[in-house]
Coordinates of C-alpha atoms in Angstrom, one line a residue:
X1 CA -58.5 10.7 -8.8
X2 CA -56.6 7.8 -6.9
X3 CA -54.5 7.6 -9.7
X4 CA -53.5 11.6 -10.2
X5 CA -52.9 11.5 -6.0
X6 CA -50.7 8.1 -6.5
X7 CA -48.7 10.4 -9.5
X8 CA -48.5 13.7 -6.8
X9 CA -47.0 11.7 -3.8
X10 CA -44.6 9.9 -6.4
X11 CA -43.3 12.9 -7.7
X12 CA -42.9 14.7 -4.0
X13 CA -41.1 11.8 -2.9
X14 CA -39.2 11.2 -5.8
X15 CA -37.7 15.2 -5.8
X16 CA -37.4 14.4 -1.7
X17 CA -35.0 12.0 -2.6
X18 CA -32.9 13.0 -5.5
X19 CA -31.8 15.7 -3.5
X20 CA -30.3 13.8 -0.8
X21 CA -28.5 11.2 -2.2
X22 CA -25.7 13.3 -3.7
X23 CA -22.9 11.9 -1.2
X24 CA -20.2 9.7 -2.4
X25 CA -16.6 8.8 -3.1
X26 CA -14.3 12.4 -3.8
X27 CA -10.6 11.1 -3.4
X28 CA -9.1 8.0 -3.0
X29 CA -5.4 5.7 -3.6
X30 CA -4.6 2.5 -3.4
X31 CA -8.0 1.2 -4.6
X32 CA -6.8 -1.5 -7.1
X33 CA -3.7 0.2 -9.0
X34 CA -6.2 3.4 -9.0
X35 CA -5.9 7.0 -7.6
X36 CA -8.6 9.9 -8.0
X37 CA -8.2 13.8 -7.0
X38 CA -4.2 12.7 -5.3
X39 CA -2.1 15.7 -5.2
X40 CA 1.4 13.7 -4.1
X41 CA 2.0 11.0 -1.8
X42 CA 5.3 11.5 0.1
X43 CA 7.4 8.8 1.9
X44 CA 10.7 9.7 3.0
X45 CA 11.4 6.4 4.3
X46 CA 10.6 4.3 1.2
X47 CA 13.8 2.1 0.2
X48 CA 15.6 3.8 3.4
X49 CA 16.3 0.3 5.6
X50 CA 19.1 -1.8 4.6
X51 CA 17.2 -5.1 5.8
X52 CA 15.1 -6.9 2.9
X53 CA 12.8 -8.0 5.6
X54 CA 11.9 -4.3 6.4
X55 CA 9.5 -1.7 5.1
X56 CA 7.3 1.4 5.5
X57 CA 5.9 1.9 1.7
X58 CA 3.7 0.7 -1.4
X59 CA 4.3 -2.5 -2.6
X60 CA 3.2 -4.4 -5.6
X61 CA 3.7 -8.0 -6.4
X62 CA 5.0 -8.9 -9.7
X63 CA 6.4 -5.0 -9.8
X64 CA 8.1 -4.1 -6.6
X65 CA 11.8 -5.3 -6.7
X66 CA 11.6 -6.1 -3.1
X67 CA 8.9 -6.9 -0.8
X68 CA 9.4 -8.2 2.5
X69 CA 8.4 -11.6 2.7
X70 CA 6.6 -11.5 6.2
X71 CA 3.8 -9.7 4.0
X72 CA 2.8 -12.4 1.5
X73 CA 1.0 -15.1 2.5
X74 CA 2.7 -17.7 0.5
X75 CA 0.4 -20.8 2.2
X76 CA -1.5 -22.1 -1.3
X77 CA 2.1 -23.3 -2.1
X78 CA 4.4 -23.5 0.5
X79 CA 4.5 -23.8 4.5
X80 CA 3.7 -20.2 5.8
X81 CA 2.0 -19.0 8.7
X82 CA 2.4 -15.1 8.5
X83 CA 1.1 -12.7 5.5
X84 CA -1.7 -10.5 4.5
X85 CA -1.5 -10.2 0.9
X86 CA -1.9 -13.3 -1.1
X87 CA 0.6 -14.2 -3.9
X88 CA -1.8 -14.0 -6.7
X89 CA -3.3 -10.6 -5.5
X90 CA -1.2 -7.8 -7.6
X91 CA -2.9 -4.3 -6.6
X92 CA -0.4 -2.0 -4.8
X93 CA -1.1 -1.9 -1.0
X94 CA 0.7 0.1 1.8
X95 CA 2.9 -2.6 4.5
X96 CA 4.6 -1.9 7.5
X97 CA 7.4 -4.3 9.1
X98 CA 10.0 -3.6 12.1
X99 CA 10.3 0.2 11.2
X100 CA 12.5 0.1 14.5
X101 CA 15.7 -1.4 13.4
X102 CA 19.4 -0.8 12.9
X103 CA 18.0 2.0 10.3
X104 CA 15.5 3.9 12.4
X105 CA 14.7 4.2 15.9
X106 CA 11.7 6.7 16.0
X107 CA 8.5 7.0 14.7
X108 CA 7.9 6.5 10.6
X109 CA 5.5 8.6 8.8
X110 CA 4.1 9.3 5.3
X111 CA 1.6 11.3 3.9
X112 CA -1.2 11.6 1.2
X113 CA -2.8 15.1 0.1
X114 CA -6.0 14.9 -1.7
X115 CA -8.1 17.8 -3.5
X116 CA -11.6 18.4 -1.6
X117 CA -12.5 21.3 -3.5
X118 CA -16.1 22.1 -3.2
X119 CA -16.7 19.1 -1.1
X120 CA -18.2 19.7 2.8
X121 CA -19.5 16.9 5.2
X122 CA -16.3 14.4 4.8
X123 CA -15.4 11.1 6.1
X124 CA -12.1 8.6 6.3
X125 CA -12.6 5.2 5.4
X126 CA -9.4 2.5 4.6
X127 CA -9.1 -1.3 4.7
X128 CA -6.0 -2.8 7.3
X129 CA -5.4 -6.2 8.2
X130 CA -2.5 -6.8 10.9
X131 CA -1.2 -9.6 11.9
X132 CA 1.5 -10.8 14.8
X133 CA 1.8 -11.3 18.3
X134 CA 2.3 -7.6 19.2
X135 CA 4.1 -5.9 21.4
X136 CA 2.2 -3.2 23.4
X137 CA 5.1 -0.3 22.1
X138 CA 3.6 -1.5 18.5
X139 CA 1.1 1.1 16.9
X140 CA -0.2 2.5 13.7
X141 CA -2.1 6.3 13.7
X142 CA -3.9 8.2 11.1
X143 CA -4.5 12.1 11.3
X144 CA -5.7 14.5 9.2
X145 CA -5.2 18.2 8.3
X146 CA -7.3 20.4 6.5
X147 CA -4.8 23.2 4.0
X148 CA -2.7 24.8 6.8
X149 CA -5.2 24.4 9.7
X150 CA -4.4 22.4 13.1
X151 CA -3.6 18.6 12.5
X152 CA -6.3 16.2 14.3
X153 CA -5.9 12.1 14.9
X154 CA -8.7 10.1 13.5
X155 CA -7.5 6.8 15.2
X156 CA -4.5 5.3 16.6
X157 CA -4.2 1.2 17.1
X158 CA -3.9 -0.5 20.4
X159 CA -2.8 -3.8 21.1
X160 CA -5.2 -6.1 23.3
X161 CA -3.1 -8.4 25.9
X162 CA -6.2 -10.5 26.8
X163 CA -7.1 -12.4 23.9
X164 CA -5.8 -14.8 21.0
X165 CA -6.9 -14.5 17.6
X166 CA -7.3 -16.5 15.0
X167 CA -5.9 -15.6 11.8
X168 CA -7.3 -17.3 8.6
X169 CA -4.5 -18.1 5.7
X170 CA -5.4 -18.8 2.5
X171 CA -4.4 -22.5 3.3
X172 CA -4.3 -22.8 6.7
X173 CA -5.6 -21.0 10.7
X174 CA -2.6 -19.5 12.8
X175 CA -3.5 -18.7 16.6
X176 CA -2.0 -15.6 18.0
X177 CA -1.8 -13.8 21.3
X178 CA -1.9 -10.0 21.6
X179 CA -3.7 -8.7 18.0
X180 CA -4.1 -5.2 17.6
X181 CA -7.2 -3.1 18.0
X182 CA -8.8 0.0 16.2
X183 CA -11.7 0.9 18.9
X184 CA -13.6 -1.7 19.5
X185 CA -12.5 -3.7 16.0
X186 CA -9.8 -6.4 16.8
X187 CA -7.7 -6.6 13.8
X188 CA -7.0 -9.8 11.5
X189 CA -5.1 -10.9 8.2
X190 CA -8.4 -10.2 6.3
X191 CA -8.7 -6.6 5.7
X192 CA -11.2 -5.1 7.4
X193 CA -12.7 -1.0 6.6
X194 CA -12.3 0.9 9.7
X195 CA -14.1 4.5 8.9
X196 CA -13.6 8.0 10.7
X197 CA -15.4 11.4 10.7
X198 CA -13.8 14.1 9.4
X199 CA -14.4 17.9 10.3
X200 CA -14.1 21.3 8.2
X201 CA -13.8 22.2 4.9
X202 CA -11.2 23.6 2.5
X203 CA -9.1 23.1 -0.7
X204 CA -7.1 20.0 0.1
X205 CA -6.8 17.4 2.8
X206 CA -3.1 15.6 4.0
X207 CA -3.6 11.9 5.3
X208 CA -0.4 11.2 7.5
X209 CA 0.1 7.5 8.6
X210 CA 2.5 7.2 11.4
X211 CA 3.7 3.7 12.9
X212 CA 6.4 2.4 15.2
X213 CA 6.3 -1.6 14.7
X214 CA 9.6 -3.4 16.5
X215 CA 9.8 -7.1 15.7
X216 CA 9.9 -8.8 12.0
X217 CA 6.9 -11.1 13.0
X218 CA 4.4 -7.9 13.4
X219 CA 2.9 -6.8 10.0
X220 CA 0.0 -4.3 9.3
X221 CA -1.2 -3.2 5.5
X222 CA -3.6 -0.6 4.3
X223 CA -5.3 -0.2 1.1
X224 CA -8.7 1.6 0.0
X225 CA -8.0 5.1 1.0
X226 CA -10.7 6.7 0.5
X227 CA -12.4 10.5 1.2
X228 CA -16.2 10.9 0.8
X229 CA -17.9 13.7 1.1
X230 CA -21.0 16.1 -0.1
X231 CA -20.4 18.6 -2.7
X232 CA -21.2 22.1 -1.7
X233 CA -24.2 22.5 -4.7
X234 CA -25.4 19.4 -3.6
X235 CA -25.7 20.7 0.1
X236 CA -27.5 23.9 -1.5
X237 CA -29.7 22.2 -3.1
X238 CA -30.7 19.7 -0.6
X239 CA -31.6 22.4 2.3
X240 CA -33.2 25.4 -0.1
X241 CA -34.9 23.7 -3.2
X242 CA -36.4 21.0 -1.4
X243 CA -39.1 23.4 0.5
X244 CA -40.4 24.7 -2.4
X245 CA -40.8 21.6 -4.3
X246 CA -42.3 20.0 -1.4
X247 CA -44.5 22.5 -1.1
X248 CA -45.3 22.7 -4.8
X249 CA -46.1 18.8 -3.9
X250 CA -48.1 19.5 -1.3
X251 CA -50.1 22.2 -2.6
X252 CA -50.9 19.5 -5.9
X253 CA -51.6 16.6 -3.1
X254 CA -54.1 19.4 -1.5
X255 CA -56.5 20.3 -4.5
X256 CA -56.7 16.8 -5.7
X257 CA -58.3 16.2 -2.7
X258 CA -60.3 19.0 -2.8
X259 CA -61.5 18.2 -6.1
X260 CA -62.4 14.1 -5.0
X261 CA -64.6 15.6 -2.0
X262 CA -66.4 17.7 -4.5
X263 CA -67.0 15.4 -6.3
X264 CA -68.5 12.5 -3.7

């Protein structure tokens, strides 16, 4: 009998628990040279500023023509003491240097819209490392909007005047004043996953980035854009067909002891 009660709380637990673990990854870019569920990606300010040392777009190393050399932390083989993106790492990542120039004086933006069809309960998540001695007019944002509904900010950087922070190169520490923030997270040259609710539902989902970095010693980078989220059957299924399994369970749990009382 311990054994057939053993097998009953097994399987209760074990239906319990296939039905809410159906969350995961839905949509995502910039995850190695991968994309899944991307409907465009628009940039109206890629290749738009006439100095090298400039940018607002995807890069890649090894494919890009130009990539502006504050990015790449060039320290395993020469003296450098700003970069976030290793010379030996080729996956395409988003950078951001001095979008306020002799090109642009305003904010930059892009945008990435992503299918979420049949997909409720969603969330944000992307990597960013930053790195500089920034100015307090510096800032990154991300925002969201669901088909043509209202557009909402999931987070917007700051930049923290009261500390120094160390930033670790692959061949050497650099020691700056004024990193930027993301809530409570202080930014560095390692990226770091900074992740944001999201609310609603519908078919498709734009990601804006906006930024307004002035100064070619202030970088940021993003990569790892990812949406998560819970499909709509799964949600079903977790809420409605759990009772009655459970119960079913519960019922079995019941008349096995019944049947062990009887028996002592």
């Amino acid at each position: 009998m311990k054994t057939e009660l053993v097998k009953a709380l097994s399987f209760s637990a074990l239906l319990f628990t296939s039905t809410q673990s159906l969350a995961g990854v839905i949509a995502f870019d910039l995850i190695g040279n991968n994309s899944q569920n991307l409907i465009s990606y628009v940039n109206p300010y890629e290749n738009s500023f006439t100095a090298l040392s400039d940018g607002f777009q995807i890069y890649q190393i090894g494919l890009s023509s130009i990539i502006p050399e504050q990015l790449i932390d060039r320290s395993n083989s020469s003296m450098d003491e700003l970069g976030v993106i290793e010379e030996s790492n080729t996956d395409r990542f988003f950078g951001i240097v001095d979008t306020v120039n002799n090109d642009n004086t305003g904010e930059v933006t892009s945008s990435w819209a992503f299918s979420i069809v049949g997909f409720q309960q969603l969330s944000f998540g992307v990597d960013i490392a930053a790195m500089g001695d920034f100015e307090t007019s510096d800032y990154f944002s991300w925002s969201y909007q669901i088909d043509d509904g209202p557009i909402f900010e999931l987070f917007k950087s700051t930049v923290d005047e009261s500390i120094e922070q160390v930033y670790e190169m692959a061949n050497n520490n650099v020691s700056l004043a004024d990193p930027m923030r993301v809530n409570a997270q202080i930014l560095s040259n390692q990226f770091q996953t900074i992740n944001a609710g999201i609310d609603g539902v519908g078919d498709k989902i734009t990601l804006s980035l906006a930024a307004k970095f002035n100064g070619g010693l202030e970088i940021a980078a993003f990569k790892g854009l990812t949406i998560s989220g819970q499909s709509n059957t799964a949600k079903t299924a977790s809420v409605s067909e759990p009772s009655s399994y459970i119960m079913f369970s519960l019922c079995s749990i019941l008349l096995i002891i019944r049947r062990k009382q009887k028996l002592i």
